Coordinates of C-alpha atoms and ligand atoms in Angstrom, one line a residue:
X1 CA -38.0 34.1 45.4
X2 CA -38.2 35.4 49.0
X3 CA -41.5 37.3 49.6
X4 CA -43.1 36.2 46.3
X5 CA -42.6 32.5 47.3
X6 CA -44.5 33.0 50.5
X7 CA -47.4 34.9 49.0
X8 CA -47.7 32.2 46.3
X9 CA -47.8 29.5 49.0
X10 CA -50.6 31.2 50.9
X11 CA -52.9 31.5 47.9
X12 CA -52.5 27.8 47.3
X13 CA -52.4 26.7 50.9
X14 CA -55.5 24.6 50.7
X15 CA -54.0 22.4 48.0
X16 CA -50.6 22.4 49.5
X17 CA -52.0 21.1 52.8
X18 CA -52.9 17.9 51.0
X19 CA -49.5 17.0 49.7
X20 CA -47.5 14.7 52.0
X21 CA -43.8 14.3 52.0
X22 CA -43.8 10.5 52.1
X23 CA -40.6 9.1 50.4
X24 CA -38.9 12.5 50.3
X25 CA -35.4 12.6 51.7
X26 CA -34.3 15.9 53.2
X27 CA -30.8 16.7 54.4
X28 CA -31.2 19.2 57.2
X29 CA -28.2 21.4 58.0
X30 CA -28.5 23.2 61.3
X31 CA -26.0 26.0 61.8
X32 CA -25.3 27.9 65.0
X33 CA -27.8 30.5 65.9
X34 CA -30.3 30.9 68.7
X35 CA -33.1 29.9 66.2
X36 CA -31.6 26.4 66.1
X37 CA -34.1 25.5 68.9
X38 CA -36.8 25.8 66.2
X39 CA -35.1 23.2 64.1
X40 CA -36.1 20.5 66.7
X41 CA -39.8 21.4 66.0
X42 CA -39.1 21.6 62.3
X43 CA -37.7 18.0 62.3
X44 CA -40.9 16.8 64.0
X45 CA -43.2 18.7 61.6
X46 CA -41.3 17.4 58.5
X47 CA -41.4 13.8 59.8
X48 CA -45.1 14.1 60.6
X49 CA -45.5 14.7 56.8
X50 CA -43.6 11.5 56.0
X51 CA -40.2 13.0 55.1
X52 CA -37.0 11.2 56.0
X53 CA -34.5 13.6 57.7
X54 CA -30.7 13.2 57.7
X55 CA -29.4 15.9 60.1
X56 CA -26.1 17.7 59.9
X57 CA -24.9 20.1 62.6
X58 CA -22.1 22.6 62.6
X59 CA -19.9 22.9 65.7
X60 CA -21.6 26.2 66.6
X61 CA -25.1 24.6 66.4
X62 CA -24.1 22.2 69.1
X63 CA -23.8 25.2 71.5
X64 CA -27.6 25.8 71.0
X65 CA -29.1 22.4 70.7
X66 CA -27.7 19.0 71.7
X67 CA -26.7 16.5 69.1
X68 CA -28.6 13.9 71.1
X69 CA -31.9 15.8 70.7
X70 CA -31.4 16.3 67.0
X71 CA -30.5 12.6 66.4
X72 CA -33.3 11.3 68.6
X73 CA -36.0 13.5 66.9
X74 CA -34.8 12.7 63.4
X75 CA -34.6 9.0 64.0
X76 CA -31.5 8.8 61.8
X77 CA -27.7 9.1 62.0
X78 CA -26.5 12.6 62.7
X79 CA -23.4 13.8 60.7
X80 CA -21.1 16.3 62.4
X81 CA -17.5 15.8 61.2
X82 CA -15.9 16.2 57.8
X83 CA -13.0 13.9 58.6
X84 CA -15.0 11.1 60.2
X85 CA -13.4 8.1 58.4
X86 CA -16.2 5.7 59.3
X87 CA -18.7 8.0 57.6
X88 CA -16.4 8.3 54.6
X89 CA -16.3 4.5 54.3
X90 CA -20.0 4.1 54.8
X91 CA -21.1 7.2 52.9
X92 CA -18.7 9.8 51.6
X93 CA -19.5 13.5 51.7
X94 CA -20.1 13.6 48.0
X95 CA -22.7 10.9 48.2
X96 CA -24.2 12.4 51.4
X97 CA -24.7 15.7 49.6
X98 CA -26.4 14.1 46.6
X99 CA -28.5 11.4 48.2
X100 CA -31.2 13.8 49.3
X101 CA -34.1 15.2 47.3
X102 CA -33.6 18.6 49.0
X103 CA -31.0 20.3 51.2
X104 CA -32.6 22.5 53.8
X105 CA -30.4 24.9 55.9
X106 CA -32.3 26.0 58.9
X107 CA -31.2 28.2 60.5
X108 CA -28.7 29.6 58.1
X109 CA -26.4 31.9 60.0
X110 CA -24.7 35.0 58.5
X111 CA -21.4 33.1 58.8
X112 CA -22.6 30.0 56.9
X113 CA -24.2 32.1 54.2
X114 CA -20.9 34.0 53.8
X115 CA -19.0 30.7 53.5
X116 CA -21.6 29.4 51.0
X117 CA -21.3 32.6 48.9
X118 CA -17.5 32.2 48.8
X119 CA -17.6 28.5 48.0
X120 CA -15.7 27.5 51.1
X121 CA -15.4 23.9 52.3
X122 CA -14.0 24.2 55.7
X123 CA -16.4 22.0 57.6
X124 CA -18.9 19.3 56.8
X125 CA -21.9 21.6 56.2
X126 CA -20.1 24.0 53.8
X127 CA -18.4 21.0 52.0
X128 CA -21.8 19.3 51.5
X129 CA -23.3 22.6 50.1
X130 CA -20.3 23.0 47.7
X131 CA -20.4 19.4 46.5
X132 CA -24.1 19.1 46.0
X133 CA -26.2 19.1 42.8
X134 CA -29.4 18.9 44.8
X135 CA -31.7 21.9 45.2
X136 CA -30.9 24.0 48.3
X137 CA -33.4 26.0 50.4
X138 CA -32.1 28.2 53.2
X139 CA -33.9 29.9 56.1
X140 CA -31.6 32.7 57.3
X141 CA -31.6 33.8 61.0
X142 CA -29.4 36.6 62.4
X143 CA -29.4 39.9 64.2
X144 CA -31.1 42.7 62.2
X145 CA -27.8 44.7 61.9
X146 CA -26.0 41.6 60.6
X147 CA -28.9 41.0 58.1
X148 CA -28.8 44.7 56.9
X149 CA -25.0 44.7 56.6
X150 CA -23.8 45.3 53.0
X151 CA -21.7 42.2 53.2
X152 CA -24.7 40.0 54.1
X153 CA -26.8 41.7 51.4
X154 CA -24.0 41.0 48.9
X155 CA -23.9 37.3 49.9
X156 CA -27.7 37.1 49.6
X157 CA -27.5 38.4 46.0
X158 CA -24.7 35.9 45.2
X159 CA -26.6 33.0 46.7
X160 CA -29.9 33.9 44.9
X161 CA -27.9 34.2 41.6
X162 CA -26.5 30.8 42.3
X163 CA -30.1 29.4 42.4
X164 CA -30.4 29.0 46.1
X165 CA -34.0 29.5 47.4
X166 CA -34.4 31.7 50.4
X167 CA -37.2 31.6 53.0
X168 CA -37.6 34.7 55.0
X169 CA -36.3 36.0 57.3
X170 CA -39.4 37.3 59.1
X171 CA -39.6 40.7 60.8
X172 CA -40.2 40.9 64.6
X173 CA -38.7 41.0 68.1
X174 CA -35.4 39.3 68.2
X175 CA -33.8 37.3 71.0
X176 CA -31.1 40.0 71.3
X177 CA -33.8 42.6 72.1
X178 CA -33.8 44.4 68.8
X179 CA -36.6 44.6 66.2
X180 CA -36.5 44.1 62.5
X181 CA -35.9 41.4 59.8
X182 CA -33.7 38.5 60.9
X183 CA -36.0 36.0 62.6
X184 CA -36.0 32.6 61.1
X185 CA -39.4 31.7 59.5
X186 CA -41.6 29.5 61.6
X187 CA -41.2 25.7 61.2
X188 CA -44.7 25.3 59.7
X189 CA -43.9 28.0 57.0
X190 CA -40.8 26.0 56.2
X191 CA -42.9 22.8 55.9
X192 CA -45.2 24.6 53.5
X193 CA -42.3 25.8 51.4
X194 CA -40.9 22.3 51.2
X195 CA -44.2 20.9 50.1
X196 CA -44.4 23.6 47.4
X197 CA -40.9 22.7 46.3
X198 CA -42.0 19.1 45.7
X199 CA -45.3 20.2 44.0
X200 CA -43.3 21.7 41.2
X201 CA -41.3 20.5 38.3
X202 CA -41.8 19.7 34.7
X203 CA -43.1 16.2 35.3
X204 CA -45.9 17.0 37.8
X205 CA -49.0 15.0 36.9
X206 CA -46.9 12.5 34.7
X207 CA -46.9 8.8 35.6
X208 CA -43.7 6.9 34.7
X209 CA -43.0 3.2 35.0
X210 CA -39.4 2.0 35.5
X211 CA -38.1 -1.6 35.5
X212 CA -34.9 -2.2 37.3
X213 CA -32.4 -4.8 38.6
X214 CA -32.0 -8.4 37.6
X215 CA -34.6 -11.1 37.5
X216 CA -34.2 -14.4 39.2
X217 CA -35.5 -17.4 37.4
X218 CA -35.9 -20.5 39.6
X219 CA -34.3 -23.8 38.9
X220 CA -35.6 -25.4 42.0
X221 CA -36.7 -23.9 45.4
X222 CA -33.0 -23.1 46.4
X223 CA -31.3 -22.3 43.0
X224 CA -31.9 -19.7 40.4
X225 CA -30.5 -18.1 37.3
X226 CA -29.5 -14.4 37.8
X227 CA -27.2 -11.7 36.4
X228 CA -24.9 -9.0 37.7
X229 CA -27.2 -6.0 37.5
X230 CA -27.1 -4.0 40.7
X231 CA -30.2 -1.8 40.0
X232 CA -28.1 1.3 40.5
X233 CA -29.0 3.0 37.1
X234 CA -32.7 2.2 37.5
X235 CA -32.8 3.6 41.1
X236 CA -31.0 6.7 40.0
X237 CA -33.5 7.2 37.2
X238 CA -36.5 6.8 39.5
X239 CA -35.0 9.4 41.9
X240 CA -34.2 11.9 39.1
X241 CA -37.7 11.6 37.6
X242 CA -39.4 11.9 41.1
X243 CA -37.3 15.0 41.7
X244 CA -38.9 16.5 38.6
X245 CA -42.3 15.8 40.1
X246 CA -43.2 12.6 38.3
X247 CA -45.2 9.9 39.9
X248 CA -42.9 6.9 39.5
X249 CA -43.8 3.2 39.7
X250 CA -40.5 1.3 40.2
X251 CA -40.8 -2.3 39.3
X252 CA -37.7 -4.0 40.6
X253 CA -36.2 -7.5 40.6
X254 CA -34.1 -8.6 43.6
X255 CA -31.5 -5.8 43.3
X256 CA -28.6 -5.0 45.6
X257 CA -29.0 -1.3 45.4
X258 CA -31.3 0.6 47.8
X259 CA -34.8 1.4 46.6
X260 CA -35.2 4.9 45.3
X261 CA -36.7 7.6 47.6
X262 CA -40.0 9.0 46.4
X263 CA -41.2 6.2 44.2
X264 CA -43.9 3.5 44.5
X265 CA -41.9 0.3 44.7
X266 CA -43.2 -3.0 43.3
X267 CA -40.9 -6.0 44.1
X268 CA -40.9 -9.0 41.8
X269 CA -38.6 -11.9 41.2
X270 CA -39.1 -13.3 37.7
X271 CA -39.5 -11.9 34.2
X272 CA -43.1 -13.1 34.0
X273 CA -43.9 -11.3 37.3
X274 CA -42.2 -8.2 36.1
X275 CA -44.3 -8.1 32.9
X276 CA -47.5 -8.6 35.0
X277 CA -46.5 -5.8 37.4
X278 CA -45.8 -3.4 34.5
X279 CA -49.1 -4.2 32.8
X280 CA -51.0 -3.6 36.0
X281 CA -49.2 -0.2 36.4
X282 CA -50.4 1.0 33.0
X283 CA -51.6 3.5 31.7
X284 CA -48.5 5.7 32.0
X285 CA -47.0 8.6 30.1
X286 CA -43.6 7.0 29.8
X287 CA -41.9 3.7 30.6
X288 CA -38.2 3.1 31.0
X289 CA -36.9 -0.4 30.9
X290 CA -33.6 -0.5 32.8
X291 CA -34.0 -4.0 34.1
X292 CA -31.6 -6.8 33.0
X293 CA -34.3 -9.3 32.4
X294 CA -33.2 -13.0 32.1
X295 CA -33.9 -14.0 28.5
X296 CA -34.6 -17.6 29.5
X297 CA -36.2 -19.5 32.3
X298 CA -36.1 -23.2 33.2
X299 CA -38.9 -24.8 31.3
X300 CA -40.2 -26.8 34.2
X301 CA -38.7 -25.5 37.4
X302 CA -38.7 -28.2 40.1
X303 CA -40.7 -27.6 43.2
X304 CA -38.4 -29.9 45.1
X305 CA -34.6 -29.5 45.5
X306 CA -32.7 -31.3 42.7
X307 CA -30.5 -34.0 44.2
X308 CA -27.3 -35.5 42.9
X309 CA -28.0 -38.9 41.5
X310 CA -26.0 -41.7 40.0
X311 CA -27.9 -41.2 36.8
X312 CA -25.7 -38.2 35.8
X313 CA -26.3 -34.4 35.6
X314 CA -29.7 -32.9 35.6
X315 CA -31.0 -32.0 32.2
X316 CA -32.2 -28.4 32.3
X317 CA -34.4 -27.3 29.4
X318 CA -34.9 -23.6 28.8
X319 CA -37.8 -21.6 27.5
X320 CA -37.8 -18.0 26.4
X321 CA -39.1 -15.3 28.7
X322 CA -41.5 -12.6 27.5
X323 CA -39.8 -9.5 26.2
X324 CA -41.3 -7.0 28.5
X325 CA -40.1 -3.9 26.6
X326 CA -41.3 -5.2 23.2
X327 CA -44.6 -6.4 24.6
X328 CA -45.4 -3.0 26.1
X329 CA -44.1 -1.0 23.2
X330 CA -46.3 -2.9 20.8
X331 CA -49.4 -3.0 23.1
X332 CA -52.6 -1.1 22.7
X333 CA -52.0 1.1 25.8
X334 CA -48.4 1.9 24.9
X335 CA -47.1 4.8 26.9
X336 CA -46.3 8.0 24.9
X337 CA -42.6 7.5 25.4
X338 CA -40.9 4.1 25.6
X339 CA -37.2 3.8 26.4
X340 CA -35.1 0.7 26.5
X341 CA -31.5 0.0 27.5
X342 CA -29.1 -2.1 25.4
X343 CA -26.3 -3.7 27.4
X344 CA -23.8 -5.0 24.9
X345 CA -20.3 -6.2 24.8
X346 CA -19.6 -6.1 21.0
X347 CA -20.7 -3.9 18.1
X348 CA -22.6 -1.8 20.7
X349 CA -24.1 0.8 18.4
X350 CA -25.1 -1.6 15.6
X351 CA -26.8 -4.0 18.0
X352 CA -28.5 -1.1 19.9
X353 CA -29.9 0.4 16.8
X354 CA -31.2 -2.9 15.6
X355 CA -32.7 -3.4 19.1
X356 CA -34.6 -0.1 18.9
X357 CA -36.3 -1.2 15.7
X358 CA -37.0 -4.7 16.8
X359 CA -38.5 -3.7 20.1
X360 CA -40.4 -0.7 18.7
X361 CA -39.1 1.7 21.4
X362 CA -38.6 5.4 20.9
X363 CA -35.1 5.6 22.5
X364 CA -32.4 3.1 23.3
X365 CA -29.8 4.0 25.9
X366 CA -26.8 1.9 24.8
X367 CA -23.9 0.9 27.0
X368 CA -20.9 -1.3 26.8
X369 CA -20.9 -3.8 29.6
X370 CA -17.7 -5.6 28.8
X371 CA -16.0 -6.5 32.2
X372 CA -13.1 -4.0 31.6
X373 CA -15.5 -1.1 31.5
X374 CA -16.5 -1.7 35.2
X375 CA -20.0 -0.5 34.3
X376 CA -22.1 -3.6 35.3
X377 CA -22.3 -3.3 39.1
X378 CA -20.2 0.0 39.1
X379 CA -21.2 3.6 39.9
X380 CA -20.4 5.0 36.5
X381 CA -21.9 4.6 33.0
X382 CA -20.9 5.7 29.5
X383 CA -24.0 5.7 27.2
X384 CA -25.1 6.6 23.7
X385 CA -28.7 7.8 23.4
X386 CA -30.3 6.5 20.2
X387 CA -33.5 7.9 18.8
X388 CA -35.2 8.4 15.5
X389 CA -33.0 11.5 15.0
X390 CA -29.8 9.7 15.4
X391 CA -27.3 8.9 18.1
X392 CA -25.6 11.0 20.7
X393 CA -22.7 9.8 22.8
X394 CA -22.3 11.2 26.3
X395 CA -19.0 11.3 28.2
X396 CA -18.5 8.8 31.0
X397 CA -20.2 10.1 34.1
X398 CA -21.9 8.7 37.3
X399 CA -25.1 6.8 37.0
X400 CA -26.9 9.6 38.9
X401 CA -25.7 12.1 36.3
X402 CA -26.8 9.9 33.4
X403 CA -30.2 9.6 35.2
X404 CA -30.5 13.4 35.5
X405 CA -29.7 13.8 31.8
X406 CA -32.2 11.2 30.8
X407 CA -34.8 12.8 33.1
X408 CA -34.2 16.2 31.4
X409 CA -34.8 14.6 28.0
X410 CA -37.9 12.8 29.2
X411 CA -39.3 16.1 30.5
X412 CA -38.6 17.8 27.2
X413 CA -40.1 15.0 25.2
X414 CA -43.3 14.9 27.3
X415 CA -43.6 18.7 27.0
X416 CA -43.6 18.6 23.2
Ligands
CTP1 N1 -35.9 -6.4 28.1 C1 -37.1 -6.7 28.5 N2 -37.5 -8.0 28.6 C2 -36.7 -9.0 28.3 C3 -35.4 -8.7 27.8 C4 -35.0 -7.4 27.7 O1 -37.9 -5.8 28.8 N3 -37.1 -10.3 28.4 C5 -35.5 -5.0 27.9 C6 -34.4 -4.6 28.8 O2 -34.9 -4.1 30.0 C7 -33.7 -3.5 28.0 C8 -33.9 -4.0 26.6 O3 -35.0 -4.9 26.6 O4 -34.4 -2.3 28.1 C9 -32.7 -4.7 26.0 O5 -32.2 -5.6 26.9 P1 -30.9 -6.5 26.5 O6 -30.7 -7.5 27.6 O7 -29.8 -5.6 26.1 O8 -31.4 -7.2 25.2 P2 -32.0 -8.6 24.8 O9 -33.5 -8.5 24.5 O10 -31.6 -9.6 25.9 O11 -31.3 -8.9 23.4 P3 -29.9 -9.7 23.2 O12 -30.1 -11.1 23.7 O13 -29.8 -9.6 21.7 O14 -28.8 -8.9 23.8

């Protein structure tokens, strides 16, 4: 992983130079070593490539570079404290640790590596690293004797076995006057490694369309019909599939949830617009229909505000919206894999199985959206995956975890 990664990068440098980091969200943890000054340049270089940086500093890092410089260069909020209640209210440490596409630790000191290897959680940086399920890349920096020490070598082995990717360190003159391995790799080498990271994954070269959120069907210019979908499951799916290297087109109705990082976002309002957007995004390898599309629209929406009159209540007549999933699943340029969701409140499995047949999709992800489940608008989901082979019920988990599992299945299916 260490030297081999770098050699691999150099042979492919020409291609890697073309890949931008637009839409990629990197959580950058800066720990306290003299090499922290290079992190300032690293932030600039990563942002030049289009990456969004959320910085985290350890207390010791603040002895080497100022929080103000780090926050100013990253252009986003700097996180420093584990017990900062405002941050916990806005974004808890669990969410912070999982919201990024990649966690980069640069520099990673011998002390932070030791704490990571032990699974400690005694400050914000170590807690984020323990709580995350996002890939982690570290760029160690320390004195040569510290690097060579058997304790550090043991920690390196543990971290590598845990799946943490390590960049460097380089060999050379050190700030302490000694010579040897221990220098943090240069910012541009880190940028190249980050690009390489995003240029890998089982779904590289695959195009996937996702519909998400509710649709709004106008009654008149100020009123509309809507539903309670937040768009959380669709956004999580888009992020999980982009993280596996897919090119994701995210067609969303007016959703509350933040747009996913790393996807091409197409915003629509009505079901008809959503269908047109999906059709223009074709061809694709897979399409996942997570949107809660309104089944009906007002037949003849008024272009003027409806007023109260003495003649009684307005008579609204409805017409059926196109079924986007069924239209695409039955079309000539049908994606290889078509996945629908079935939001039900009764007879969940029976309805979902019938829906799979009726809409001609490969899989249906069924969930119970009865109010007592708290699923609609909540952060968790309990789903059953229904395919030709049968049905599989997954335990209740976060929508992000459901998304990751579905993304694994999509990658497997497209590889077959
Ligand atoms: N769907 C769609 N276009 C529609 C309605 C639904 O693409 N006009 C998709 C949804 O995105 C979801 C699946 O079809 O993937 C099932 O949606 P759901 O609302 O559960 O089903 P309905 O078609 O509304 O069926 P029913 O009224 O029987 O619940």
